[in-house]
Amino acid sequence: MDKAILILNAGSSSVKFALFQARSLEPLCRGGIEGIGSKAQFGGSSGREAALFDREALSESSNHEAATCWLLDAIRRSEHVALVAAGHRVVHGGPDFSTPVAIDDSVMAALDALVPLAPAHQPHNLAAIRAVATAWPGLPQVACFDTAFHRTMPRLAQIFAIPHELTDQGLVRYGFHGLSYQHIADVLPGIAGEAAKGRVIVCHLGHGASLCAMSEGRSIATTMGFTALDGLMMGMRCGAIDAGLVLHLIEQRGMAPAEVSEILNRRSGLLGVSGLSNDARTLLASEDPRAAEALDLFAYRVVREAGSMMAALGGLDALVFTAGIGERSARIRSTICQGLNWAGIALDEARNAVSASCISEDGSKVPTYVVAADEELPIARAVTRVGIID
Ligand code: ADP
């Protein structure tokens, strides 16, 4: 029997999961459940233990709790795997949680209190923790936070130029995608050697997108802010815009806050600018000039913000691309790297075309890499480190 750790990443209508061997952290299986709340379905799984999960047995009407029970029941029936702990992606750790934490009642109360900071995501993350506690009483559980990696940022990178009373109430830049950045910090020394210990910019470019400036593997600046709406242009989110524009929509156009939120979170970004799609692949395949403009703006915003990250770092020793667009779109990487040529980034187009691990020329002052995103492995690693497994 393999002792195993279950990792859950619960979203509003989906749950991504992964099983890792507890000692070696070998991935045993990864998969997902989609359509929760409408028509729940198992999205398939891959890996050595993929056969554990039975496509037929998940009811379409499953809510989050039922879906979690379905996963745990499948693991319970396994003759190969003995579950010893669960780890969860939790979007917000607030000002206090700067490292992964073993979950108990007082931690849950503290995490509940952070719901107003991430009302669209935190409740789903916490529901998954409660569902596991109900379905598998006594199973040790660990929470890992998307914000935690950025708690190392200096104060000036965290505070906004707003009245200090508001800063004191926690209205600061938290930053997100921290698990993705943690993974890059973990694996980059094996890929980039000495450069990984220096000044690094990581571009996490997926549906959500952000940059992180890392010094010696620690975050010193990031583009997302108090919420995940700040910074880069994204699939549907606008990224950084003039707060005065938001006030204009409310005060002059008479829009309700929910309407403004819908525009900025769901009708902007690649989707809003192109008028076509939030999916970079669709835009890359389109001949519509608006699609081209949306992609150009996406790359322009990355270049502008990368310049800001470089200023915070005082230079640059390595650049990393990760997540859907970062890993797979040679064209978007190429446009971004052309815009950063002045900073010493010389792309090797042949390497870039095949998304090689190193995509810069041999003599490039700043070596540039493509690294596969993995937000589950750093959670599994954290579970083994908090001392809850024998
Ligand atoms: P999430 O942030 O939801 O985890 P992903 O990291 O999977 O998202 O990234 C999704 C984005 O990656 C989408 O915009 C998608 O179009 C883009 N993408 C995926 N594959 C490719 C590809 N081959 N070329 C360009 N973009 C791609």
GROMACS .gro file of C-alpha atoms and ligand atoms in nm:
model
  417
    1MET     CA    1   0.000   0.000   0.000
    2ASP     CA    2   0.124   0.348  -0.092
    3LYS     CA    3   0.068   0.613   0.174
    4ALA     CA    4  -0.084   0.900  -0.021
    5ILE     CA    5  -0.172   1.269   0.010
    6LEU     CA    6  -0.483   1.408  -0.159
    7ILE     CA    7  -0.459   1.765  -0.291
    8LEU     CA    8  -0.781   1.955  -0.358
    9ASN     CA    9  -0.816   2.282  -0.547
   10ALA     CA   10  -1.185   2.371  -0.519
   11GLY     CA   11  -1.325   2.644  -0.746
   12SER     CA   12  -1.678   2.776  -0.784
   13SER     CA   13  -1.789   2.501  -1.023
   14SER     CA   14  -1.493   2.265  -1.034
   15VAL     CA   15  -1.259   2.066  -0.817
   16LYS     CA   16  -0.910   1.981  -0.940
   17PHE     CA   17  -0.743   1.701  -0.748
   18ALA     CA   18  -0.414   1.515  -0.733
   19LEU     CA   19  -0.280   1.220  -0.536
   20PHE     CA   20   0.085   1.203  -0.442
   21GLN     CA   21   0.286   0.925  -0.281
   22ALA     CA   22   0.346   1.064   0.069
   23ARG     CA   23   0.717   0.991   0.096
   24SER     CA   24   0.854   1.028  -0.258
   25LEU     CA   25   0.592   1.285  -0.373
   26GLU     CA   26   0.559   1.079  -0.690
   27PRO     CA   27   0.234   1.188  -0.860
   28LEU     CA   28  -0.009   0.893  -0.855
   29CYS     CA   29  -0.301   1.058  -1.030
   30ARG     CA   30  -0.435   1.399  -1.134
   31GLY     CA   31  -0.787   1.486  -1.244
   32GLY     CA   32  -1.086   1.710  -1.212
   33ILE     CA   33  -1.459   1.737  -1.165
   34GLU     CA   34  -1.640   2.006  -1.361
   35GLY     CA   35  -1.988   2.153  -1.385
   36ILE     CA   36  -2.059   2.139  -1.012
   37GLY     CA   37  -2.384   2.325  -0.943
   38SER     CA   38  -2.520   2.259  -1.293
   39LYS     CA   39  -2.425   1.923  -1.444
   40ALA     CA   40  -2.141   1.769  -1.248
   41GLN     CA   41  -1.912   1.541  -1.443
   42PHE     CA   42  -1.582   1.371  -1.393
   43GLY     CA   43  -1.336   1.536  -1.631
   44GLY     CA   44  -1.104   1.237  -1.636
   45SER     CA   45  -0.777   1.161  -1.465
   46SER     CA   46  -0.430   1.059  -1.562
   47GLY     CA   47  -0.141   0.880  -1.392
   48ARG     CA   48  -0.069   0.540  -1.240
   49GLU     CA   49  -0.382   0.535  -1.021
   50ALA     CA   50  -0.616   0.697  -1.276
   51ALA     CA   51  -0.840   0.388  -1.279
   52LEU     CA   52  -0.937   0.460  -0.917
   53PHE     CA   53  -1.207   0.699  -1.021
   54ASP     CA   54  -1.519   0.557  -1.177
   55ARG     CA   55  -1.674   0.787  -1.436
   56GLU     CA   56  -2.019   0.632  -1.395
   57ALA     CA   57  -2.064   0.673  -1.024
   58LEU     CA   58  -2.062   1.055  -0.999
   59SER     CA   59  -2.416   1.190  -0.996
   60GLU     CA   60  -2.480   1.493  -1.220
   61SER     CA   61  -2.656   1.664  -0.933
   62SER     CA   62  -2.349   1.642  -0.707
   63ASN     CA   63  -2.268   1.956  -0.514
   64HIS     CA   64  -1.919   2.023  -0.373
   65GLU     CA   65  -1.977   1.799  -0.071
   66ALA     CA   66  -2.107   1.509  -0.280
   67ALA     CA   67  -1.821   1.545  -0.527
   68THR     CA   68  -1.567   1.538  -0.244
   69CYS     CA   69  -1.735   1.229  -0.093
   70TRP     CA   70  -1.721   1.062  -0.432
   71LEU     CA   71  -1.346   1.123  -0.451
   72LEU     CA   72  -1.284   1.000  -0.097
   73ASP     CA   73  -1.502   0.690  -0.145
   74ALA     CA   74  -1.300   0.596  -0.452
   75ILE     CA   75  -0.975   0.633  -0.257
   76ARG     CA   76  -1.118   0.435   0.037
   77ARG     CA   77  -1.195   0.142  -0.195
   78SER     CA   78  -0.842   0.137  -0.335
   79GLU     CA   79  -0.623  -0.163  -0.263
   80HIS     CA   80  -0.308   0.033  -0.352
   81VAL     CA   81  -0.348   0.364  -0.175
   82ALA     CA   82  -0.387   0.451   0.194
   83LEU     CA   83  -0.478   0.817   0.242
   84VAL     CA   84  -0.280   0.982   0.523
   85ALA     CA   85  -0.352   1.355   0.473
   86ALA     CA   86  -0.522   1.614   0.255
   87GLY     CA   87  -0.385   1.949   0.137
   88HIS     CA   88  -0.594   2.236   0.008
   89ARG     CA   89  -0.536   2.540  -0.207
   90VAL     CA   90  -0.689   2.830  -0.014
   91VAL     CA   91  -0.688   3.158  -0.199
   92HIS     CA   92  -0.650   3.400   0.092
   93GLY     CA   93  -0.432   3.378   0.399
   94GLY     CA   94  -0.473   3.746   0.488
   95PRO     CA   95  -0.194   3.932   0.665
   96ASP     CA   96  -0.118   3.654   0.914
   97PHE     CA   97  -0.081   3.324   0.725
   98SER     CA   98   0.260   3.344   0.562
   99THR     CA   99   0.322   2.967   0.554
  100PRO     CA  100   0.110   2.652   0.514
  101VAL     CA  101  -0.083   2.558   0.826
  102ALA     CA  102  -0.231   2.242   0.978
  103ILE     CA  103  -0.604   2.294   1.006
  104ASP     CA  104  -0.789   2.294   1.337
  105ASP     CA  105  -1.099   2.476   1.463
  106SER     CA  106  -0.917   2.800   1.541
  107VAL     CA  107  -0.751   2.806   1.197
  108MET     CA  108  -1.091   2.748   1.035
  109ALA     CA  109  -1.237   3.039   1.230
  110ALA     CA  110  -0.951   3.262   1.114
  111LEU     CA  111  -0.998   3.152   0.752
  112ASP     CA  112  -1.374   3.212   0.774
  113ALA     CA  113  -1.299   3.567   0.886
  114LEU     CA  114  -1.102   3.621   0.562
  115VAL     CA  115  -1.401   3.542   0.336
  116PRO     CA  116  -1.474   3.916   0.274
  117LEU     CA  117  -1.125   3.947   0.118
  118ALA     CA  118  -1.204   3.680  -0.145
  119PRO     CA  119  -1.580   3.625  -0.140
  120ALA     CA  120  -1.590   3.449  -0.478
  121HIS     CA  121  -1.326   3.187  -0.395
  122GLN     CA  122  -1.257   3.142  -0.023
  123PRO     CA  123  -1.598   2.987   0.063
  124HIS     CA  124  -1.543   2.706  -0.190
  125ASN     CA  125  -1.195   2.634  -0.055
  126LEU     CA  126  -1.330   2.617   0.301
  127ALA     CA  127  -1.629   2.405   0.197
  128ALA     CA  128  -1.387   2.147   0.059
  129ILE     CA  129  -1.200   2.134   0.392
  130ARG     CA  130  -1.530   2.085   0.580
  131ALA     CA  131  -1.647   1.820   0.334
  132VAL     CA  132  -1.328   1.618   0.390
  133ALA     CA  133  -1.360   1.658   0.769
  134THR     CA  134  -1.715   1.521   0.754
  135ALA     CA  135  -1.647   1.238   0.511
  136TRP     CA  136  -1.313   1.130   0.665
  137PRO     CA  137  -1.311   1.236   1.032
  138GLY     CA  138  -0.964   1.269   1.179
  139LEU     CA  139  -0.778   1.294   0.848
  140PRO     CA  140  -0.504   1.556   0.897
  141GLN     CA  141  -0.556   1.855   0.665
  142VAL     CA  142  -0.331   2.142   0.561
  143ALA     CA  143  -0.419   2.478   0.405
  144CYS     CA  144  -0.177   2.641   0.157
  145PHE     CA  145  -0.238   2.998   0.051
  146ASP     CA  146  -0.212   3.178  -0.280
  147THR     CA  147  -0.114   3.491  -0.093
  148ALA     CA  148   0.149   3.342   0.141
  149PHE     CA  149   0.444   3.349  -0.101
  150HIS     CA  150   0.418   3.728  -0.123
  151ARG     CA  151   0.427   3.796   0.250
  152THR     CA  152   0.804   3.844   0.209
  153MET     CA  153   0.749   4.161   0.005
  154PRO     CA  154   0.893   4.474   0.166
  155ARG     CA  155   0.636   4.709   0.318
  156LEU     CA  156   0.663   4.962   0.036
  157ALA     CA  157   0.570   4.691  -0.216
  158GLN     CA  158   0.265   4.605  -0.006
  159ILE     CA  159   0.105   4.934   0.086
  160PHE     CA  160  -0.106   5.160  -0.133
  161ALA     CA  161  -0.098   5.540  -0.120
  162ILE     CA  162  -0.427   5.554   0.070
  163PRO     CA  163  -0.504   5.682   0.424
  164HIS     CA  164  -0.294   5.480   0.669
  165GLU     CA  165  -0.604   5.379   0.869
  166LEU     CA  166  -0.718   5.177   0.567
  167THR     CA  167  -0.374   5.020   0.529
  168ASP     CA  168  -0.388   4.927   0.898
  169GLN     CA  169  -0.722   4.756   0.832
  170GLY     CA  170  -0.553   4.519   0.585
  171LEU     CA  171  -0.627   4.702   0.260
  172VAL     CA  172  -0.285   4.619   0.113
  173ARG     CA  173  -0.135   4.440  -0.184
  174TYR     CA  174  -0.152   4.067  -0.108
  175GLY     CA  175  -0.070   3.924  -0.450
  176PHE     CA  176  -0.184   3.582  -0.577
  177HIS     CA  177  -0.064   3.282  -0.782
  178GLY     CA  178   0.168   3.216  -0.487
  179LEU     CA  179   0.158   2.838  -0.520
  180SER     CA  180   0.264   2.862  -0.883
  181TYR     CA  181   0.550   3.094  -0.783
  182GLN     CA  182   0.649   2.865  -0.497
  183HIS     CA  183   0.680   2.578  -0.744
  184ILE     CA  184   0.902   2.786  -0.973
  185ALA     CA  185   1.117   2.889  -0.676
  186ASP     CA  186   1.148   2.517  -0.583
  187VAL     CA  187   1.249   2.389  -0.927
  188LEU     CA  188   1.437   2.682  -1.082
  189PRO     CA  189   1.773   2.611  -0.912
  190GLY     CA  190   1.777   2.273  -1.088
  191ILE     CA  191   1.705   2.441  -1.422
  192ALA     CA  192   1.884   2.776  -1.413
  193GLY     CA  193   2.160   2.709  -1.159
  194GLU     CA  194   2.315   3.020  -1.002
  195ALA     CA  195   2.079   3.259  -1.184
  196ALA     CA  196   1.789   3.118  -0.981
  197LYS     CA  197   1.947   3.265  -0.668
  198GLY     CA  198   1.956   3.612  -0.821
  199ARG     CA  199   1.697   3.852  -0.962
  200VAL     CA  200   1.422   3.663  -1.144
  201ILE     CA  201   1.092   3.766  -1.303
  202VAL     CA  202   0.831   3.492  -1.336
  203CYS     CA  203   0.548   3.550  -1.583
  204HIS     CA  204   0.244   3.338  -1.486
  205LEU     CA  205   0.031   3.382  -1.798
  206GLY     CA  206  -0.290   3.178  -1.791
  207HIS     CA  207  -0.658   3.282  -1.780
  208GLY     CA  208  -0.544   3.479  -1.477
  209ALA     CA  209  -0.206   3.647  -1.525
  210SER     CA  210   0.053   3.807  -1.302
  211LEU     CA  211   0.425   3.869  -1.264
  212CYS     CA  212   0.642   3.807  -0.961
  213ALA     CA  213   0.979   3.964  -0.896
  214MET     CA  214   1.188   3.716  -0.698
  215SER     CA  215   1.515   3.781  -0.526
  216GLU     CA  216   1.694   3.473  -0.388
  217GLY     CA  217   1.374   3.276  -0.449
  218ARG     CA  218   1.154   3.511  -0.243
  219SER     CA  219   0.885   3.748  -0.367
  220ILE     CA  220   0.978   4.114  -0.346
  221ALA     CA  221   0.707   4.253  -0.579
  222THR     CA  222   0.406   4.131  -0.773
  223THR     CA  223   0.146   4.275  -1.010
  224MET     CA  224  -0.176   4.148  -0.852
  225GLY     CA  225  -0.293   4.356  -0.561
  226PHE     CA  226  -0.559   4.361  -0.293
  227THR     CA  227  -0.755   4.142  -0.534
  228ALA     CA  228  -0.667   3.938  -0.841
  229LEU     CA  229  -0.808   4.218  -1.060
  230ASP     CA  230  -0.491   4.428  -1.052
  231GLY     CA  231  -0.183   4.420  -1.272
  232LEU     CA  232  -0.171   4.252  -1.613
  233MET     CA  233  -0.451   4.229  -1.866
  234MET     CA  234  -0.608   3.882  -1.833
  235GLY     CA  235  -0.858   3.659  -2.011
  236MET     CA  236  -1.160   3.851  -1.885
  237ARG     CA  237  -1.014   4.088  -1.623
  238CYS     CA  238  -0.892   4.437  -1.703
  239GLY     CA  239  -0.584   4.444  -1.480
  240ALA     CA  240  -0.458   4.780  -1.356
  241ILE     CA  241  -0.672   5.075  -1.463
  242ASP     CA  242  -0.732   5.427  -1.339
  243ALA     CA  243  -0.948   5.406  -1.025
  244GLY     CA  244  -1.105   5.731  -1.153
  245LEU     CA  245  -1.257   5.532  -1.440
  246VAL     CA  246  -1.434   5.310  -1.187
  247LEU     CA  247  -1.567   5.619  -1.009
  248HIS     CA  248  -1.682   5.764  -1.342
  249LEU     CA  249  -1.885   5.451  -1.421
  250ILE     CA  250  -2.053   5.471  -1.081
  251GLU     CA  251  -2.095   5.847  -1.037
  252GLN     CA  252  -2.150   5.972  -1.393
  253ARG     CA  253  -2.296   5.668  -1.566
  254GLY     CA  254  -2.502   5.558  -1.266
  255MET     CA  255  -2.386   5.197  -1.277
  256ALA     CA  256  -2.445   4.971  -0.979
  257PRO     CA  257  -2.133   4.817  -0.817
  258ALA     CA  258  -2.235   4.470  -0.939
  259GLU     CA  259  -2.253   4.600  -1.295
  260VAL     CA  260  -1.908   4.758  -1.272
  261SER     CA  261  -1.772   4.437  -1.122
  262GLU     CA  262  -1.919   4.236  -1.409
  263ILE     CA  263  -1.751   4.468  -1.663
  264LEU     CA  264  -1.409   4.468  -1.499
  265ASN     CA  265  -1.398   4.100  -1.394
  266ARG     CA  266  -1.587   3.925  -1.671
  267ARG     CA  267  -1.621   4.149  -1.978
  268SER     CA  268  -1.274   4.303  -2.004
  269GLY     CA  269  -0.927   4.167  -2.079
  270LEU     CA  270  -0.871   3.964  -2.397
  271LEU     CA  271  -1.247   3.910  -2.424
  272GLY     CA  272  -1.343   4.275  -2.388
  273VAL     CA  273  -1.076   4.422  -2.614
  274SER     CA  274  -1.121   4.164  -2.891
  275GLY     CA  275  -1.498   4.135  -2.860
  276LEU     CA  276  -1.439   3.772  -2.958
  277SER     CA  277  -1.299   3.544  -2.691
  278ASN     CA  278  -1.107   3.520  -2.365
  279ASP     CA  279  -0.909   3.229  -2.508
  280ALA     CA  280  -0.568   3.323  -2.644
  281ARG     CA  281  -0.578   3.030  -2.889
  282THR     CA  282  -0.894   3.164  -3.055
  283LEU     CA  283  -0.743   3.510  -3.086
  284LEU     CA  284  -0.415   3.376  -3.226
  285ALA     CA  285  -0.613   3.191  -3.494
  286SER     CA  286  -0.830   3.494  -3.583
  287GLU     CA  287  -0.763   3.748  -3.858
  288ASP     CA  288  -0.984   4.009  -3.693
  289PRO     CA  289  -0.777   4.324  -3.621
  290ARG     CA  290  -0.939   4.346  -3.278
  291ALA     CA  291  -0.798   4.003  -3.191
  292ALA     CA  292  -0.453   4.125  -3.291
  293GLU     CA  293  -0.497   4.443  -3.086
  294ALA     CA  294  -0.603   4.242  -2.779
  295LEU     CA  295  -0.293   4.021  -2.806
  296ASP     CA  296  -0.068   4.322  -2.867
  297LEU     CA  297  -0.209   4.495  -2.558
  298PHE     CA  298  -0.162   4.177  -2.353
  299ALA     CA  299   0.207   4.160  -2.449
  300TYR     CA  300   0.255   4.538  -2.407
  301ARG     CA  301   0.119   4.522  -2.052
  302VAL     CA  302   0.355   4.234  -1.967
  303VAL     CA  303   0.651   4.433  -2.104
  304ARG     CA  304   0.552   4.747  -1.911
  305GLU     CA  305   0.502   4.561  -1.584
  306ALA     CA  306   0.822   4.358  -1.634
  307GLY     CA  307   1.005   4.692  -1.655
  308SER     CA  308   0.853   4.785  -1.321
  309MET     CA  309   0.958   4.449  -1.170
  310MET     CA  310   1.312   4.501  -1.300
  311ALA     CA  311   1.327   4.839  -1.131
  312ALA     CA  312   1.215   4.679  -0.804
  313LEU     CA  313   1.483   4.410  -0.842
  314GLY     CA  314   1.756   4.650  -0.955
  315GLY     CA  315   1.825   4.438  -1.266
  316LEU     CA  316   1.750   4.094  -1.402
  317ASP     CA  317   1.933   3.760  -1.401
  318ALA     CA  318   1.664   3.528  -1.543
  319LEU     CA  319   1.315   3.539  -1.694
  320VAL     CA  320   1.063   3.253  -1.663
  321PHE     CA  321   0.737   3.186  -1.848
  322THR     CA  322   0.475   2.955  -1.698
  323ALA     CA  323   0.099   2.861  -1.718
  324GLY     CA  324  -0.118   2.809  -2.031
  325ILE     CA  325  -0.008   3.104  -2.247
  326GLY     CA  326   0.340   3.123  -2.095
  327GLU     CA  327   0.411   2.755  -2.159
  328ARG     CA  328   0.244   2.714  -2.496
  329SER     CA  329   0.233   3.033  -2.702
  330ALA     CA  330   0.564   3.085  -2.881
  331ARG     CA  331   0.417   3.390  -3.058
  332ILE     CA  332   0.316   3.574  -2.742
  333ARG     CA  333   0.648   3.490  -2.573
  334SER     CA  334   0.831   3.619  -2.879
  335THR     CA  335   0.641   3.951  -2.878
  336ILE     CA  336   0.709   3.996  -2.506
  337CYS     CA  337   1.079   3.912  -2.541
  338GLN     CA  338   1.117   4.155  -2.834
  339GLY     CA  339   0.978   4.424  -2.606
  340LEU     CA  340   1.235   4.330  -2.343
  341ASN     CA  341   1.530   4.303  -2.579
  342TRP     CA  342   1.675   4.623  -2.431
  343ALA     CA  343   1.706   4.444  -2.096
  344GLY     CA  344   1.938   4.179  -2.240
  345ILE     CA  345   1.687   3.913  -2.340
  346ALA     CA  346   1.786   3.750  -2.670
  347LEU     CA  347   1.537   3.485  -2.774
  348ASP     CA  348   1.641   3.183  -2.981
  349GLU     CA  349   1.338   3.155  -3.211
  350ALA     CA  350   1.399   2.787  -3.290
  351ARG     CA  351   1.408   2.697  -2.920
  352ASN     CA  352   1.110   2.921  -2.857
  353ALA     CA  353   0.908   2.757  -3.136
  354VAL     CA  354   0.929   2.417  -2.962
  355SER     CA  355   0.886   2.563  -2.609
  356ALA     CA  356   1.226   2.427  -2.504
  357SER     CA  357   1.323   2.454  -2.139
  358CYS     CA  358   1.571   2.734  -2.221
  359ILE     CA  359   1.442   2.957  -2.503
  360SER     CA  360   1.715   3.223  -2.506
  361GLU     CA  361   2.030   3.229  -2.720
  362ASP     CA  362   2.341   3.081  -2.559
  363GLY     CA  363   2.499   3.423  -2.507
  364SER     CA  364   2.182   3.596  -2.386
  365LYS     CA  365   2.263   3.825  -2.095
  366VAL     CA  366   1.936   3.719  -1.935
  367PRO     CA  367   1.863   3.345  -1.977
  368THR     CA  368   1.495   3.282  -2.041
  369TYR     CA  369   1.307   2.965  -1.951
  370VAL     CA  370   0.974   2.790  -1.995
  371VAL     CA  371   0.871   2.595  -1.684
  372ALA     CA  372   0.552   2.388  -1.651
  373ALA     CA  373   0.315   2.522  -1.386
  374ASP     CA  374   0.227   2.290  -1.099
  375GLU     CA  375   0.011   2.425  -0.818
  376GLU     CA  376  -0.050   2.085  -0.657
  377LEU     CA  377   0.307   1.965  -0.597
  378PRO     CA  378   0.402   2.258  -0.368
  379ILE     CA  379   0.091   2.180  -0.160
  380ALA     CA  380   0.193   1.813  -0.131
  381ARG     CA  381   0.543   1.923  -0.034
  382ALA     CA  382   0.400   2.155   0.231
  383VAL     CA  383   0.183   1.875   0.374
  384THR     CA  384   0.495   1.665   0.430
  385ARG     CA  385   0.667   1.958   0.604
  386VAL     CA  386   0.411   2.063   0.863
  387GLY     CA  387   0.472   1.751   1.068
  388ILE     CA  388   0.130   1.587   1.052
  389ILE     CA  389   0.238   1.264   0.880
  390ASP     CA  390   0.421   0.990   1.070
  391ADP     P1  391  -0.579   2.886  -1.561
  391ADP     O1  392  -0.531   3.023  -1.527
  391ADP     O2  393  -0.729   2.873  -1.564
  391ADP     O3  394  -0.509   2.772  -1.487
  391ADP     P2  395  -0.424   2.803  -1.788
  391ADP     O4  396  -0.294   2.818  -1.719
  391ADP     O5  397  -0.465   2.667  -1.833
  391ADP     O6  398  -0.543   2.870  -1.713
  391ADP     O7  399  -0.416   2.898  -1.918
  391ADP     C1  400  -0.526   2.918  -2.000
  391ADP     C2  401  -0.484   3.007  -2.117
  391ADP     O8  402  -0.380   2.943  -2.189
  391ADP     C3  403  -0.596   3.035  -2.217
  391ADP     O9  404  -0.596   3.171  -2.258
  391ADP     C4  405  -0.557   2.949  -2.335
  391ADP    O10  406  -0.601   3.004  -2.455
  391ADP     C5  407  -0.407   2.954  -2.327
  391ADP     N1  408  -0.345   2.845  -2.403
  391ADP     C6  409  -0.352   2.714  -2.380
  391ADP     N2  410  -0.286   2.646  -2.478
  391ADP     C7  411  -0.238   2.739  -2.564
  391ADP     C8  412  -0.164   2.735  -2.685
  391ADP     N3  413  -0.123   2.621  -2.739
  391ADP     N4  414  -0.133   2.854  -2.746
  391ADP     C9  415  -0.173   2.969  -2.693
  391ADP     N5  416  -0.244   2.981  -2.578
  391ADP    C10  417  -0.277   2.867  -2.516
   0.00000   0.00000   0.00000
